[in-house]
PDB file of N, CA and C in Angstrom:
ATOM      1  N   MET A   1      15.489  -8.770  10.324  1.00 45.00           N
ATOM      2  CA  MET A   1      15.807  -9.602  11.808  1.00 45.00           C
ATOM      3  C   MET A   1      17.308  -9.438  12.114  1.00 45.00           C
ATOM      4  N   THR A   2      17.188  -9.407  13.052  1.00 46.00           N
ATOM      5  CA  THR A   2      18.742  -9.514  14.166  1.00 46.00           C
ATOM      6  C   THR A   2      18.595  -9.914  14.926  1.00 46.00           C
ATOM      7  N   MET A   3      19.671 -10.790  15.455  1.00 50.00           N
ATOM      8  CA  MET A   3      19.820 -11.799  16.566  1.00 50.00           C
ATOM      9  C   MET A   3      20.009 -10.643  17.787  1.00 50.00           C
ATOM     10  N   PRO A   4      19.452 -11.196  18.993  1.00 49.00           N
ATOM     11  CA  PRO A   4      19.404 -10.680  20.176  1.00 49.00           C
ATOM     12  C   PRO A   4      21.152 -10.308  20.532  1.00 49.00           C
ATOM     13  N   GLY A   5      21.570  -8.802  20.911  1.00 48.00           N
ATOM     14  CA  GLY A   5      23.072  -8.432  20.995  1.00 48.00           C
ATOM     15  C   GLY A   5      23.216  -7.784  19.818  1.00 48.00           C
ATOM     16  N   ALA A   6      22.982  -7.903  18.335  1.00 48.00           N
ATOM     17  CA  ALA A   6      23.346  -7.898  17.170  1.00 48.00           C
ATOM     18  C   ALA A   6      23.542  -6.102  17.150  1.00 48.00           C
ATOM     19  N   PRO A   7      24.514  -5.398  16.899  1.00 50.00           N
ATOM     20  CA  PRO A   7      24.595  -3.947  16.742  1.00 50.00           C
ATOM     21  C   PRO A   7      23.767  -3.410  15.886  1.00 50.00           C
ATOM     22  N   ALA A   8      23.030  -2.445  16.346  1.00 50.00           N
ATOM     23  CA  ALA A   8      22.221  -1.906  15.517  1.00 50.00           C
ATOM     24  C   ALA A   8      22.563  -0.860  14.274  1.00 50.00           C
ATOM     25  N   ALA A   9      23.834  -0.935  14.189  1.00 49.00           N
ATOM     26  CA  ALA A   9      24.278  -0.253  13.174  1.00 49.00           C
ATOM     27  C   ALA A   9      24.186  -1.160  11.766  1.00 49.00           C
ATOM     28  N   PHE A  10      24.041  -2.251  11.762  1.00 46.00           N
ATOM     29  CA  PHE A  10      24.485  -3.330  10.849  1.00 46.00           C
ATOM     30  C   PHE A  10      23.014  -3.208   9.867  1.00 46.00           C
ATOM     31  N   SER A  11      21.742  -2.777  11.074  1.00 52.00           N
ATOM     32  CA  SER A  11      20.709  -2.814  10.669  1.00 52.00           C
ATOM     33  C   SER A  11      20.200  -1.737   9.605  1.00 52.00           C
ATOM     34  N   ALA A  12      21.234  -0.712   9.750  1.00 68.00           N
ATOM     35  CA  ALA A  12      21.133   0.200   8.374  1.00 68.00           C
ATOM     36  C   ALA A  12      20.682   0.140   7.160  1.00 68.00           C
ATOM     37  N   ARG A  13      21.851  -0.802   6.632  1.00 89.00           N
ATOM     38  CA  ARG A  13      21.717  -0.896   5.413  1.00 89.00           C
ATOM     39  C   ARG A  13      20.738  -1.980   4.979  1.00 89.00           C
ATOM     40  N   PRO A  14      20.004  -1.609   3.931  1.00 94.00           N
ATOM     41  CA  PRO A  14      18.527  -2.231   3.721  1.00 94.00           C
ATOM     42  C   PRO A  14      18.682  -3.392   2.639  1.00 94.00           C
ATOM     43  N   ASP A  15      20.013  -3.205   1.931  1.00 94.00           N
ATOM     44  CA  ASP A  15      20.496  -4.583   1.421  1.00 94.00           C
ATOM     45  C   ASP A  15      20.922  -5.317   1.819  1.00 94.00           C
ATOM     46  N   PHE A  16      21.607  -5.471   3.201  1.00 93.00           N
ATOM     47  CA  PHE A  16      22.226  -6.480   3.944  1.00 93.00           C
ATOM     48  C   PHE A  16      21.193  -7.317   4.510  1.00 93.00           C
ATOM     49  N   VAL A  17      19.762  -6.524   5.217  1.00 93.00           N
ATOM     50  CA  VAL A  17      18.683  -7.127   5.942  1.00 93.00           C
ATOM     51  C   VAL A  17      18.092  -7.707   4.638  1.00 93.00           C
ATOM     52  N   ALA A  18      17.949  -7.410   3.298  1.00 94.00           N
ATOM     53  CA  ALA A  18      17.065  -8.078   2.544  1.00 94.00           C
ATOM     54  C   ALA A  18      17.934  -9.653   1.959  1.00 94.00           C
ATOM     55  N   ILE A  19      19.264  -9.213   1.987  1.00 94.00           N
ATOM     56  CA  ILE A  19      20.108 -10.556   1.728  1.00 94.00           C
ATOM     57  C   ILE A  19      19.909 -11.797   2.837  1.00 94.00           C
ATOM     58  N   ALA A  20      19.853 -10.773   4.504  1.00 94.00           N
ATOM     59  CA  ALA A  20      20.008 -11.891   5.517  1.00 94.00           C
ATOM     60  C   ALA A  20      18.486 -12.669   5.879  1.00 94.00           C
ATOM     61  N   LYS A  21      17.616 -12.107   5.326  1.00 94.00           N
ATOM     62  CA  LYS A  21      16.044 -12.625   5.035  1.00 94.00           C
ATOM     63  C   LYS A  21      16.466 -14.199   4.320  1.00 94.00           C
ATOM     64  N   TRP A  22      17.176 -14.139   3.462  1.00 95.00           N
ATOM     65  CA  TRP A  22      17.448 -15.312   2.318  1.00 95.00           C
ATOM     66  C   TRP A  22      18.097 -16.289   3.289  1.00 95.00           C
ATOM     67  N   ILE A  23      19.048 -15.947   3.968  1.00 95.00           N
ATOM     68  CA  ILE A  23      19.910 -16.736   4.612  1.00 95.00           C
ATOM     69  C   ILE A  23      19.231 -17.492   5.573  1.00 95.00           C
ATOM     70  N   LYS A  24      19.438 -18.957   6.009  1.00 95.00           N
ATOM     71  CA  LYS A  24      19.024 -19.635   6.973  1.00 95.00           C
ATOM     72  C   LYS A  24      19.811 -19.133   8.276  1.00 95.00           C
ATOM     73  N   PRO A  25      19.390 -18.976   9.832  1.00 96.00           N
ATOM     74  CA  PRO A  25      20.270 -19.222  10.492  1.00 96.00           C
ATOM     75  C   PRO A  25      21.077 -20.210  10.788  1.00 96.00           C
ATOM     76  N   ASN A  26      22.633 -20.012  11.174  1.00 95.00           N
ATOM     77  CA  ASN A  26      23.531 -21.300  11.636  1.00 95.00           C
ATOM     78  C   ASN A  26      24.184 -21.249  10.354  1.00 95.00           C
ATOM     79  N   ALA A  27      23.639 -21.019   9.083  1.00 94.00           N
ATOM     80  CA  ALA A  27      24.166 -21.300   7.747  1.00 94.00           C
ATOM     81  C   ALA A  27      25.772 -21.189   7.309  1.00 94.00           C
ATOM     82  N   HIS A  28      26.553 -21.981   6.764  1.00 91.00           N
ATOM     83  CA  HIS A  28      27.757 -21.690   6.306  1.00 91.00           C
ATOM     84  C   HIS A  28      27.931 -20.904   4.689  1.00 91.00           C
ATOM     85  N   VAL A  29      28.363 -19.729   4.884  1.00 90.00           N
ATOM     86  CA  VAL A  29      28.295 -19.100   3.447  1.00 90.00           C
ATOM     87  C   VAL A  29      29.786 -19.035   2.924  1.00 90.00           C
ATOM     88  N   LEU A  30      29.808 -18.937   1.753  1.00 90.00           N
ATOM     89  CA  LEU A  30      30.670 -18.213   0.765  1.00 90.00           C
ATOM     90  C   LEU A  30      30.349 -17.074   0.014  1.00 90.00           C
ATOM     91  N   ASP A  31      30.920 -16.080   0.150  1.00 89.00           N
ATOM     92  CA  ASP A  31      30.656 -14.762  -0.260  1.00 89.00           C
ATOM     93  C   ASP A  31      31.930 -14.211  -1.289  1.00 89.00           C
ATOM     94  N   LEU A  32      31.414 -14.575  -2.655  1.00 88.00           N
ATOM     95  CA  LEU A  32      32.371 -14.214  -3.586  1.00 88.00           C
ATOM     96  C   LEU A  32      32.381 -12.553  -3.826  1.00 88.00           C
ATOM     97  N   GLY A  33      33.667 -12.158  -4.095  1.00 87.00           N
ATOM     98  CA  GLY A  33      33.732 -10.799  -4.263  1.00 87.00           C
ATOM     99  C   GLY A  33      33.136  -9.810  -2.760  1.00 87.00           C
ATOM    100  N   CYS A  34      33.846 -10.778  -2.018  1.00 86.00           N
ATOM    101  CA  CYS A  34      33.220  -9.984  -0.317  1.00 86.00           C
ATOM    102  C   CYS A  34      33.673  -8.349  -0.192  1.00 86.00           C
ATOM    103  N   GLY A  35      34.356  -7.744  -0.828  1.00 85.00           N
ATOM    104  CA  GLY A  35      34.926  -6.625  -0.695  1.00 85.00           C
ATOM    105  C   GLY A  35      35.544  -6.412   1.125  1.00 85.00           C
ATOM    106  N   ASP A  36      35.145  -5.788   1.667  1.00 85.00           N
ATOM    107  CA  ASP A  36      35.906  -5.785   2.577  1.00 85.00           C
ATOM    108  C   ASP A  36      35.292  -6.441   4.059  1.00 85.00           C
ATOM    109  N   GLY A  37      34.224  -7.417   3.363  1.00 86.00           N
ATOM    110  CA  GLY A  37      33.903  -8.350   4.293  1.00 86.00           C
ATOM    111  C   GLY A  37      32.580  -7.791   5.156  1.00 86.00           C
ATOM    112  N   SER A  38      32.354  -6.678   4.916  1.00 88.00           N
ATOM    113  CA  SER A  38      31.007  -6.494   5.953  1.00 88.00           C
ATOM    114  C   SER A  38      29.601  -6.650   5.662  1.00 88.00           C
ATOM    115  N   LEU A  39      29.293  -7.755   4.929  1.00 90.00           N
ATOM    116  CA  LEU A  39      28.210  -8.428   4.644  1.00 90.00           C
ATOM    117  C   LEU A  39      28.403  -9.500   5.372  1.00 90.00           C
ATOM    118  N   LEU A  40      29.538 -10.402   5.549  1.00 88.00           N
ATOM    119  CA  LEU A  40      29.735 -11.720   6.112  1.00 88.00           C
ATOM    120  C   LEU A  40      29.596 -11.205   7.308  1.00 88.00           C
ATOM    121  N   ARG A  41      30.384  -9.839   7.832  1.00 88.00           N
ATOM    122  CA  ARG A  41      29.939  -9.421   9.426  1.00 88.00           C
ATOM    123  C   ARG A  41      28.849  -9.265   9.845  1.00 88.00           C
ATOM    124  N   HIS A  42      27.694  -8.707   8.992  1.00 92.00           N
ATOM    125  CA  HIS A  42      26.559  -8.781   9.424  1.00 92.00           C
ATOM    126  C   HIS A  42      25.715 -10.053   9.332  1.00 92.00           C
ATOM    127  N   LEU A  43      25.886 -10.470   8.364  1.00 92.00           N
ATOM    128  CA  LEU A  43      25.242 -12.206   8.634  1.00 92.00           C
ATOM    129  C   LEU A  43      25.675 -13.046   9.507  1.00 92.00           C
ATOM    130  N   ARG A  44      26.702 -12.904   9.897  1.00 90.00           N
ATOM    131  CA  ARG A  44      27.230 -13.254  11.306  1.00 90.00           C
ATOM    132  C   ARG A  44      26.604 -12.813  12.286  1.00 90.00           C
ATOM    133  N   ASP A  45      26.552 -11.726  12.536  1.00 91.00           N
ATOM    134  CA  ASP A  45      25.732 -10.720  13.425  1.00 91.00           C
ATOM    135  C   ASP A  45      24.118 -11.204  13.665  1.00 91.00           C
ATOM    136  N   ALA A  46      23.670 -11.015  12.040  1.00 92.00           N
ATOM    137  CA  ALA A  46      22.145 -10.917  12.532  1.00 92.00           C
ATOM    138  C   ALA A  46      21.882 -12.586  12.245  1.00 92.00           C
ATOM    139  N   ARG A  47      22.383 -13.237  11.555  1.00 93.00           N
ATOM    140  CA  ARG A  47      21.620 -14.594  11.601  1.00 93.00           C
ATOM    141  C   ARG A  47      22.803 -15.845  12.354  1.00 93.00           C
ATOM    142  N   GLY A  48      23.729 -15.717  12.809  1.00 93.00           N
ATOM    143  CA  GLY A  48      24.652 -16.361  13.408  1.00 93.00           C
ATOM    144  C   GLY A  48      25.759 -17.407  12.100  1.00 93.00           C
ATOM    145  N   VAL A  49      25.944 -16.856  11.015  1.00 91.00           N
ATOM    146  CA  VAL A  49      26.683 -17.961  10.012  1.00 91.00           C
ATOM    147  C   VAL A  49      27.937 -17.648  10.436  1.00 91.00           C
ATOM    148  N   THR A  50      28.570 -18.784   9.930  1.00 88.00           N
ATOM    149  CA  THR A  50      30.234 -18.786   9.468  1.00 88.00           C
ATOM    150  C   THR A  50      30.201 -18.675   8.415  1.00 88.00           C
ATOM    151  N   GLY A  51      31.531 -18.616   7.598  1.00 86.00           N
ATOM    152  CA  GLY A  51      31.611 -18.408   6.395  1.00 86.00           C
ATOM    153  C   GLY A  51      33.040 -17.824   5.815  1.00 86.00           C
ATOM    154  N   TYR A  52      33.025 -17.982   4.465  1.00 84.00           N
ATOM    155  CA  TYR A  52      34.230 -17.035   3.890  1.00 84.00           C
ATOM    156  C   TYR A  52      34.279 -16.119   2.814  1.00 84.00           C
ATOM    157  N   GLY A  53      35.134 -15.309   2.870  1.00 84.00           N
ATOM    158  CA  GLY A  53      34.765 -14.377   1.538  1.00 84.00           C
ATOM    159  C   GLY A  53      36.179 -14.515   0.561  1.00 84.00           C
ATOM    160  N   MET A  54      35.822 -14.385  -0.705  1.00 83.00           N
ATOM    161  CA  MET A  54      36.904 -14.152  -1.412  1.00 83.00           C
ATOM    162  C   MET A  54      36.620 -13.258  -2.598  1.00 83.00           C
ATOM    163  N   GLU A  55      38.232 -12.492  -2.289  1.00 83.00           N
ATOM    164  CA  GLU A  55      38.354 -11.234  -3.090  1.00 83.00           C
ATOM    165  C   GLU A  55      39.330 -11.129  -3.332  1.00 83.00           C
ATOM    166  N   ILE A  56      39.830 -10.340  -5.078  1.00 81.00           N
ATOM    167  CA  ILE A  56      40.697 -10.215  -5.484  1.00 81.00           C
ATOM    168  C   ILE A  56      41.397  -9.069  -5.689  1.00 81.00           C
ATOM    169  N   ASP A  57      40.766  -7.748  -5.407  1.00 81.00           N
ATOM    170  CA  ASP A  57      41.364  -6.629  -4.790  1.00 81.00           C
ATOM    171  C   ASP A  57      42.064  -6.726  -3.370  1.00 81.00           C
ATOM    172  N   ASP A  58      43.409  -6.507  -3.839  1.00 79.00           N
ATOM    173  CA  ASP A  58      44.619  -6.671  -2.498  1.00 79.00           C
ATOM    174  C   ASP A  58      43.853  -5.784  -1.457  1.00 79.00           C
ATOM    175  N   THR A  59      43.383  -4.274  -1.912  1.00 82.00           N
ATOM    176  CA  THR A  59      43.068  -3.333  -0.866  1.00 82.00           C
ATOM    177  C   THR A  59      42.046  -3.553  -0.355  1.00 82.00           C
ATOM    178  N   LYS A  60      40.831  -4.449  -0.706  1.00 81.00           N
ATOM    179  CA  LYS A  60      39.725  -5.088   0.115  1.00 81.00           C
ATOM    180  C   LYS A  60      40.509  -6.105   0.937  1.00 81.00           C
ATOM    181  N   VAL A  61      40.988  -6.859   0.088  1.00 77.00           N
ATOM    182  CA  VAL A  61      41.273  -8.288   1.247  1.00 77.00           C
ATOM    183  C   VAL A  61      42.390  -7.677   2.469  1.00 77.00           C
ATOM    184  N   LEU A  62      42.951  -6.712   2.439  1.00 78.00           N
ATOM    185  CA  LEU A  62      43.726  -5.950   3.270  1.00 78.00           C
ATOM    186  C   LEU A  62      43.005  -5.382   4.484  1.00 78.00           C
ATOM    187  N   ALA A  63      41.409  -4.670   4.077  1.00 77.00           N
ATOM    188  CA  ALA A  63      40.870  -4.313   4.650  1.00 77.00           C
ATOM    189  C   ALA A  63      39.969  -5.432   5.551  1.00 77.00           C
ATOM    190  N   ALA A  64      39.534  -6.298   4.782  1.00 76.00           N
ATOM    191  CA  ALA A  64      38.849  -7.215   5.633  1.00 76.00           C
ATOM    192  C   ALA A  64      39.798  -8.051   6.542  1.00 76.00           C
ATOM    193  N   ARG A  65      41.016  -8.285   6.407  1.00 74.00           N
ATOM    194  CA  ARG A  65      42.290  -9.234   7.064  1.00 74.00           C
ATOM    195  C   ARG A  65      42.179  -8.100   8.527  1.00 74.00           C
ATOM    196  N   THR A  66      42.213  -6.856   8.352  1.00 72.00           N
ATOM    197  CA  THR A  66      42.526  -6.058   9.187  1.00 72.00           C
ATOM    198  C   THR A  66      41.304  -5.817  10.435  1.00 72.00           C
ATOM    199  N   CYS A  67      40.032  -5.919   9.880  1.00 65.00           N
ATOM    200  CA  CYS A  67      38.885  -6.373  10.716  1.00 65.00           C
ATOM    201  C   CYS A  67      39.048  -7.694  11.077  1.00 65.00           C
ATOM    202  N   GLY A  68      39.393  -8.578  10.912  1.00 58.00           N
ATOM    203  CA  GLY A  68      39.608  -9.896  11.432  1.00 58.00           C
ATOM    204  C   GLY A  68      38.871 -10.546  10.585  1.00 58.00           C
ATOM    205  N   ARG A  69      38.275 -10.697   9.535  1.00 54.00           N
ATOM    206  CA  ARG A  69      37.533 -11.500   8.715  1.00 54.00           C
ATOM    207  C   ARG A  69      38.542 -12.172   7.951  1.00 54.00           C
ATOM    208  N   GLN A  70      37.796 -13.574   7.241  1.00 53.00           N
ATOM    209  CA  GLN A  70      38.923 -14.673   6.395  1.00 53.00           C
ATOM    210  C   GLN A  70      38.541 -14.292   5.140  1.00 53.00           C
ATOM    211  N   THR A  71      39.272 -13.971   4.508  1.00 50.00           N
ATOM    212  CA  THR A  71      39.134 -13.458   2.882  1.00 50.00           C
ATOM    213  C   THR A  71      40.352 -14.599   2.325  1.00 50.00           C
ATOM    214  N   ASP A  72      40.115 -14.936   1.217  1.00 51.00           N
ATOM    215  CA  ASP A  72      41.063 -15.865   0.218  1.00 51.00           C
ATOM    216  C   ASP A  72      41.322 -14.828  -1.246  1.00 51.00           C
ATOM    217  N   PRO A  73      42.493 -14.132  -1.785  1.00 49.00           N
ATOM    218  CA  PRO A  73      42.561 -13.313  -2.746  1.00 49.00           C
ATOM    219  C   PRO A  73      42.714 -14.219  -4.136  1.00 49.00           C
ATOM    220  N   TRP A  74      41.588 -15.085  -4.040  1.00 48.00           N
ATOM    221  CA  TRP A  74      41.710 -15.949  -5.590  1.00 48.00           C
ATOM    222  C   TRP A  74      41.284 -15.534  -6.525  1.00 48.00           C
ATOM    223  N   HIS A  75      41.489 -15.641  -7.519  1.00 45.00           N
ATOM    224  CA  HIS A  75      40.580 -15.194  -8.856  1.00 45.00           C
ATOM    225  C   HIS A  75      39.796 -16.405  -9.442  1.00 45.00           C
ATOM    226  N   VAL A  76      38.520 -16.838  -9.046  1.00 46.00           N
ATOM    227  CA  VAL A  76      37.439 -17.806  -9.885  1.00 46.00           C
ATOM    228  C   VAL A  76      37.432 -17.375 -11.236  1.00 46.00           C
ATOM    229  N   PRO A  77      38.123 -18.382 -12.261  1.00 44.00           N
ATOM    230  CA  PRO A  77      37.723 -17.884 -13.656  1.00 44.00           C
ATOM    231  C   PRO A  77      36.229 -18.037 -14.170  1.00 44.00           C
ATOM    232  N   VAL A  78      35.961 -17.257 -14.876  1.00 45.00           N
ATOM    233  CA  VAL A  78      34.106 -17.118 -15.381  1.00 45.00           C
ATOM    234  C   VAL A  78      34.366 -17.195 -16.832  1.00 45.00           C
ATOM    235  N   PRO A  79      33.778 -18.216 -17.373  1.00 46.00           N
ATOM    236  CA  PRO A  79      33.497 -18.173 -18.932  1.00 46.00           C
ATOM    237  C   PRO A  79      32.960 -16.469 -19.226  1.00 46.00           C
ATOM    238  N   ALA A  80      33.415 -16.092 -20.457  1.00 49.00           N
ATOM    239  CA  ALA A  80      32.945 -14.966 -21.041  1.00 49.00           C
ATOM    240  C   ALA A  80      31.365 -14.917 -21.411  1.00 49.00           C
ATOM    241  N   ARG A  81      31.065 -16.387 -21.734  1.00 51.00           N
ATOM    242  CA  ARG A  81      29.521 -16.200 -21.928  1.00 51.00           C
ATOM    243  C   ARG A  81      28.856 -17.110 -21.172  1.00 51.00           C
ATOM    244  N   ALA A  82      27.793 -16.842 -20.788  1.00 49.00           N
ATOM    245  CA  ALA A  82      27.111 -18.393 -19.580  1.00 49.00           C
ATOM    246  C   ALA A  82      26.658 -19.527 -20.371  1.00 49.00           C
ATOM    247  N   ASP A  83      26.550 -19.496 -21.844  1.00 52.00           N
ATOM    248  CA  ASP A  83      26.060 -20.584 -22.529  1.00 52.00           C
ATOM    249  C   ASP A  83      27.536 -21.484 -22.489  1.00 52.00           C
ATOM    250  N   ARG A  84      28.568 -21.115 -21.961  1.00 48.00           N
ATOM    251  CA  ARG A  84      29.386 -22.107 -22.070  1.00 48.00           C
ATOM    252  C   ARG A  84      29.845 -22.976 -21.227  1.00 48.00           C
ATOM    253  N   LEU A  85      28.803 -22.758 -20.133  1.00 45.00           N
ATOM    254  CA  LEU A  85      29.263 -23.432 -18.572  1.00 45.00           C
ATOM    255  C   LEU A  85      28.977 -24.975 -18.963  1.00 45.00           C
TER     256      LEU A  85
END
């Protein structure tokens, strides 16, 4: 489902389309490991979301910022084993 006026190119990725179905319209999202920010861009165009992306790969952060997406190159520590949470 895309919002009126959303570019057709973003509908081409089936994984993005599936993820967008899980997100409520106009939600605020945090995309951890956002890469170049293309999922956030799709969610903005398809569902009207706002949000932030976090990425630790400097190259991907640069790509996202070049495209005008907000990213924070922070590393979020995660325990090696989930049972330690």
